[in-house]
Amino acid sequence: MNEHGEELVFAQRRGDKTARLWHSDADWEMFRVGDHSIRLDGPLDGMITVTGLIINREEATWLSSCLASSRHLRQKRP
């Protein structure tokens, strides 16, 4: 939950190349996210986006941690 009371949910399935992100402020629409999804080049200077969703710095930090800790699940198993 962010400082505005909005909820975020992250899920990663073993073997899937991308994870899934839901944000209550985006009407729970699902966004596919991966290691290079967080962008700092939104339409406004300094805007952070992930797959078209505008997020704040704290949300980006949280998502980056989720992606880093689940990276091994996105790798192919031998």
mmCIF file with all atom_site columns, C-alpha atoms in Angstrom:
data_model
loop_
_atom_site.group_PDB
_atom_site.id
_atom_site.type_symbol
_atom_site.label_atom_id
_atom_site.label_alt_id
_atom_site.label_comp_id
_atom_site.label_asym_id
_atom_site.label_entity_id
_atom_site.label_seq_id
_atom_site.pdbx_PDB_ins_code
_atom_site.Cartn_x
_atom_site.Cartn_y
_atom_site.Cartn_z
_atom_site.occupancy
_atom_site.B_iso_or_equiv
_atom_site.pdbx_formal_charge
_atom_site.auth_seq_id
_atom_site.auth_comp_id
_atom_site.auth_asym_id
_atom_site.auth_atom_id
_atom_site.pdbx_PDB_model_num
ATOM 1  C CA . MET A 1 1  ? 0.000  0.000   0.000   1.00 0.00 ? 1  MET A CA 1
ATOM 2  C CA . ASN A 1 2  ? 1.385  3.413   -0.870  1.00 0.00 ? 2  ASN A CA 1
ATOM 3  C CA . GLU A 1 3  ? 1.072  6.651   1.134   1.00 0.00 ? 3  GLU A CA 1
ATOM 4  C CA . HIS A 1 4  ? -2.249 7.415   -0.588  1.00 0.00 ? 4  HIS A CA 1
ATOM 5  C CA . GLY A 1 5  ? -3.820 4.132   0.521   1.00 0.00 ? 5  GLY A CA 1
ATOM 6  C CA . GLU A 1 6  ? -3.585 2.652   -2.976  1.00 0.00 ? 6  GLU A CA 1
ATOM 7  C CA . GLU A 1 7  ? -2.755 -1.030  -3.157  1.00 0.00 ? 7  GLU A CA 1
ATOM 8  C CA . LEU A 1 8  ? -0.186 -2.668  -5.416  1.00 0.00 ? 8  LEU A CA 1
ATOM 9  C CA . VAL A 1 9  ? 0.160  -6.385  -6.064  1.00 0.00 ? 9  VAL A CA 1
ATOM 10 C CA . PHE A 1 10 ? 3.132  -8.119  -7.686  1.00 0.00 ? 10 PHE A CA 1
ATOM 11 C CA . ALA A 1 11 ? 3.171  -11.748 -8.852  1.00 0.00 ? 11 ALA A CA 1
ATOM 12 C CA . GLN A 1 12 ? 5.810  -13.801 -10.646 1.00 0.00 ? 12 GLN A CA 1
ATOM 13 C CA . ARG A 1 13 ? 5.293  -17.348 -11.919 1.00 0.00 ? 13 ARG A CA 1
ATOM 14 C CA . ARG A 1 14 ? 8.307  -19.600 -12.276 1.00 0.00 ? 14 ARG A CA 1
ATOM 15 C CA . GLY A 1 15 ? 9.366  -19.749 -15.921 1.00 0.00 ? 15 GLY A CA 1
ATOM 16 C CA . ASP A 1 16 ? 7.308  -16.747 -17.094 1.00 0.00 ? 16 ASP A CA 1
ATOM 17 C CA . LYS A 1 17 ? 9.450  -14.112 -18.806 1.00 0.00 ? 17 LYS A CA 1
ATOM 18 C CA . THR A 1 18 ? 7.485  -11.292 -17.185 1.00 0.00 ? 18 THR A CA 1
ATOM 19 C CA . ALA A 1 19 ? 5.802  -10.680 -13.862 1.00 0.00 ? 19 ALA A CA 1
ATOM 20 C CA . ARG A 1 20 ? 2.373  -9.187  -13.311 1.00 0.00 ? 20 ARG A CA 1
ATOM 21 C CA . LEU A 1 21 ? 1.570  -5.925  -11.538 1.00 0.00 ? 21 LEU A CA 1
ATOM 22 C CA . TRP A 1 22 ? -1.821 -4.633  -10.428 1.00 0.00 ? 22 TRP A CA 1
ATOM 23 C CA . HIS A 1 23 ? -2.441 -1.136  -9.025  1.00 0.00 ? 23 HIS A CA 1
ATOM 24 C CA . SER A 1 24 ? -5.720 -0.171  -7.391  1.00 0.00 ? 24 SER A CA 1
ATOM 25 C CA . ASP A 1 25 ? -5.445 3.365   -8.811  1.00 0.00 ? 25 ASP A CA 1
ATOM 26 C CA . ALA A 1 26 ? -5.454 1.823   -12.314 1.00 0.00 ? 26 ALA A CA 1
ATOM 27 C CA . ASP A 1 27 ? -8.715 -0.046  -11.652 1.00 0.00 ? 27 ASP A CA 1
ATOM 28 C CA . TRP A 1 28 ? -6.771 -3.250  -11.033 1.00 0.00 ? 28 TRP A CA 1
ATOM 29 C CA . GLU A 1 29 ? -5.699 -3.491  -14.679 1.00 0.00 ? 29 GLU A CA 1
ATOM 30 C CA . MET A 1 30 ? -2.886 -6.021  -15.060 1.00 0.00 ? 30 MET A CA 1
ATOM 31 C CA . PHE A 1 31 ? 0.474  -4.803  -16.363 1.00 0.00 ? 31 PHE A CA 1
ATOM 32 C CA . ARG A 1 32 ? 3.235  -7.157  -17.550 1.00 0.00 ? 32 ARG A CA 1
ATOM 33 C CA . VAL A 1 33 ? 6.574  -6.062  -16.092 1.00 0.00 ? 33 VAL A CA 1
ATOM 34 C CA . GLY A 1 34 ? 10.154 -7.214  -16.481 1.00 0.00 ? 34 GLY A CA 1
ATOM 35 C CA . ASP A 1 35 ? 13.683 -6.227  -15.566 1.00 0.00 ? 35 ASP A CA 1
ATOM 36 C CA . HIS A 1 36 ? 13.701 -3.230  -17.923 1.00 0.00 ? 36 HIS A CA 1
ATOM 37 C CA . SER A 1 37 ? 10.111 -2.019  -17.503 1.00 0.00 ? 37 SER A CA 1
ATOM 38 C CA . ILE A 1 38 ? 10.731 0.905   -15.134 1.00 0.00 ? 38 ILE A CA 1
ATOM 39 C CA . ARG A 1 39 ? 11.404 4.010   -17.233 1.00 0.00 ? 39 ARG A CA 1
ATOM 40 C CA . LEU A 1 40 ? 12.425 7.559   -16.317 1.00 0.00 ? 40 LEU A CA 1
ATOM 41 C CA . ASP A 1 41 ? 11.541 9.009   -19.701 1.00 0.00 ? 41 ASP A CA 1
ATOM 42 C CA . GLY A 1 42 ? 7.835  9.716   -19.375 1.00 0.00 ? 42 GLY A CA 1
ATOM 43 C CA . PRO A 1 43 ? 6.119  12.610  -21.166 1.00 0.00 ? 43 PRO A CA 1
ATOM 44 C CA . LEU A 1 44 ? 7.093  14.971  -18.332 1.00 0.00 ? 44 LEU A CA 1
ATOM 45 C CA . ASP A 1 45 ? 10.667 15.420  -17.139 1.00 0.00 ? 45 ASP A CA 1
ATOM 46 C CA . GLY A 1 46 ? 11.377 13.090  -14.235 1.00 0.00 ? 46 GLY A CA 1
ATOM 47 C CA . MET A 1 47 ? 8.174  11.076  -14.646 1.00 0.00 ? 47 MET A CA 1
ATOM 48 C CA . ILE A 1 48 ? 8.532  7.397   -13.799 1.00 0.00 ? 48 ILE A CA 1
ATOM 49 C CA . THR A 1 49 ? 6.501  4.928   -15.799 1.00 0.00 ? 49 THR A CA 1
ATOM 50 C CA . VAL A 1 50 ? 6.179  1.185   -15.971 1.00 0.00 ? 50 VAL A CA 1
ATOM 51 C CA . THR A 1 51 ? 4.482  -0.235  -19.057 1.00 0.00 ? 51 THR A CA 1
ATOM 52 C CA . GLY A 1 52 ? 2.519  3.017   -19.488 1.00 0.00 ? 52 GLY A CA 1
ATOM 53 C CA . LEU A 1 53 ? 1.482  3.290   -15.819 1.00 0.00 ? 53 LEU A CA 1
ATOM 54 C CA . ILE A 1 54 ? 2.725  6.406   -13.987 1.00 0.00 ? 54 ILE A CA 1
ATOM 55 C CA . ILE A 1 55 ? 4.236  5.504   -10.610 1.00 0.00 ? 55 ILE A CA 1
ATOM 56 C CA . ASN A 1 56 ? 6.055  7.473   -7.937  1.00 0.00 ? 56 ASN A CA 1
ATOM 57 C CA . ARG A 1 57 ? 9.614  6.965   -6.731  1.00 0.00 ? 57 ARG A CA 1
ATOM 58 C CA . GLU A 1 58 ? 8.611  4.835   -3.728  1.00 0.00 ? 58 GLU A CA 1
ATOM 59 C CA . GLU A 1 59 ? 6.484  2.550   -5.910  1.00 0.00 ? 59 GLU A CA 1
ATOM 60 C CA . ALA A 1 60 ? 9.351  2.268   -8.403  1.00 0.00 ? 60 ALA A CA 1
ATOM 61 C CA . THR A 1 61 ? 11.738 1.316   -5.586  1.00 0.00 ? 61 THR A CA 1
ATOM 62 C CA . TRP A 1 62 ? 9.308  -1.317  -4.289  1.00 0.00 ? 62 TRP A CA 1
ATOM 63 C CA . LEU A 1 63 ? 8.738  -2.719  -7.803  1.00 0.00 ? 63 LEU A CA 1
ATOM 64 C CA . SER A 1 64 ? 12.473 -2.785  -8.506  1.00 0.00 ? 64 SER A CA 1
ATOM 65 C CA . SER A 1 65 ? 12.981 -4.808  -5.313  1.00 0.00 ? 65 SER A CA 1
ATOM 66 C CA . CYS A 1 66 ? 10.215 -7.224  -6.311  1.00 0.00 ? 66 CYS A CA 1
ATOM 67 C CA . LEU A 1 67 ? 11.738 -7.694  -9.757  1.00 0.00 ? 67 LEU A CA 1
ATOM 68 C CA . ALA A 1 68 ? 15.243 -8.188  -8.356  1.00 0.00 ? 68 ALA A CA 1
ATOM 69 C CA . SER A 1 69 ? 14.144 -10.746 -5.780  1.00 0.00 ? 69 SER A CA 1
ATOM 70 C CA . SER A 1 70 ? 12.154 -12.748 -8.344  1.00 0.00 ? 70 SER A CA 1
ATOM 71 C CA . ARG A 1 71 ? 14.686 -12.610 -11.187 1.00 0.00 ? 71 ARG A CA 1
ATOM 72 C CA . HIS A 1 72 ? 15.712 -16.243 -10.652 1.00 0.00 ? 72 HIS A CA 1
ATOM 73 C CA . LEU A 1 73 ? 12.105 -17.296 -11.337 1.00 0.00 ? 73 LEU A CA 1
ATOM 74 C CA . ARG A 1 74 ? 12.209 -15.719 -14.818 1.00 0.00 ? 74 ARG A CA 1
ATOM 75 C CA . GLN A 1 75 ? 15.300 -17.654 -15.852 1.00 0.00 ? 75 GLN A CA 1
ATOM 76 C CA . LYS A 1 76 ? 14.973 -20.867 -17.807 1.00 0.00 ? 76 LYS A CA 1
ATOM 77 C CA . ARG A 1 77 ? 15.514 -23.985 -15.787 1.00 0.00 ? 77 ARG A CA 1
ATOM 78 C CA . PRO A 1 78 ? 18.230 -26.349 -17.071 1.00 0.00 ? 78 PRO A CA 1
#
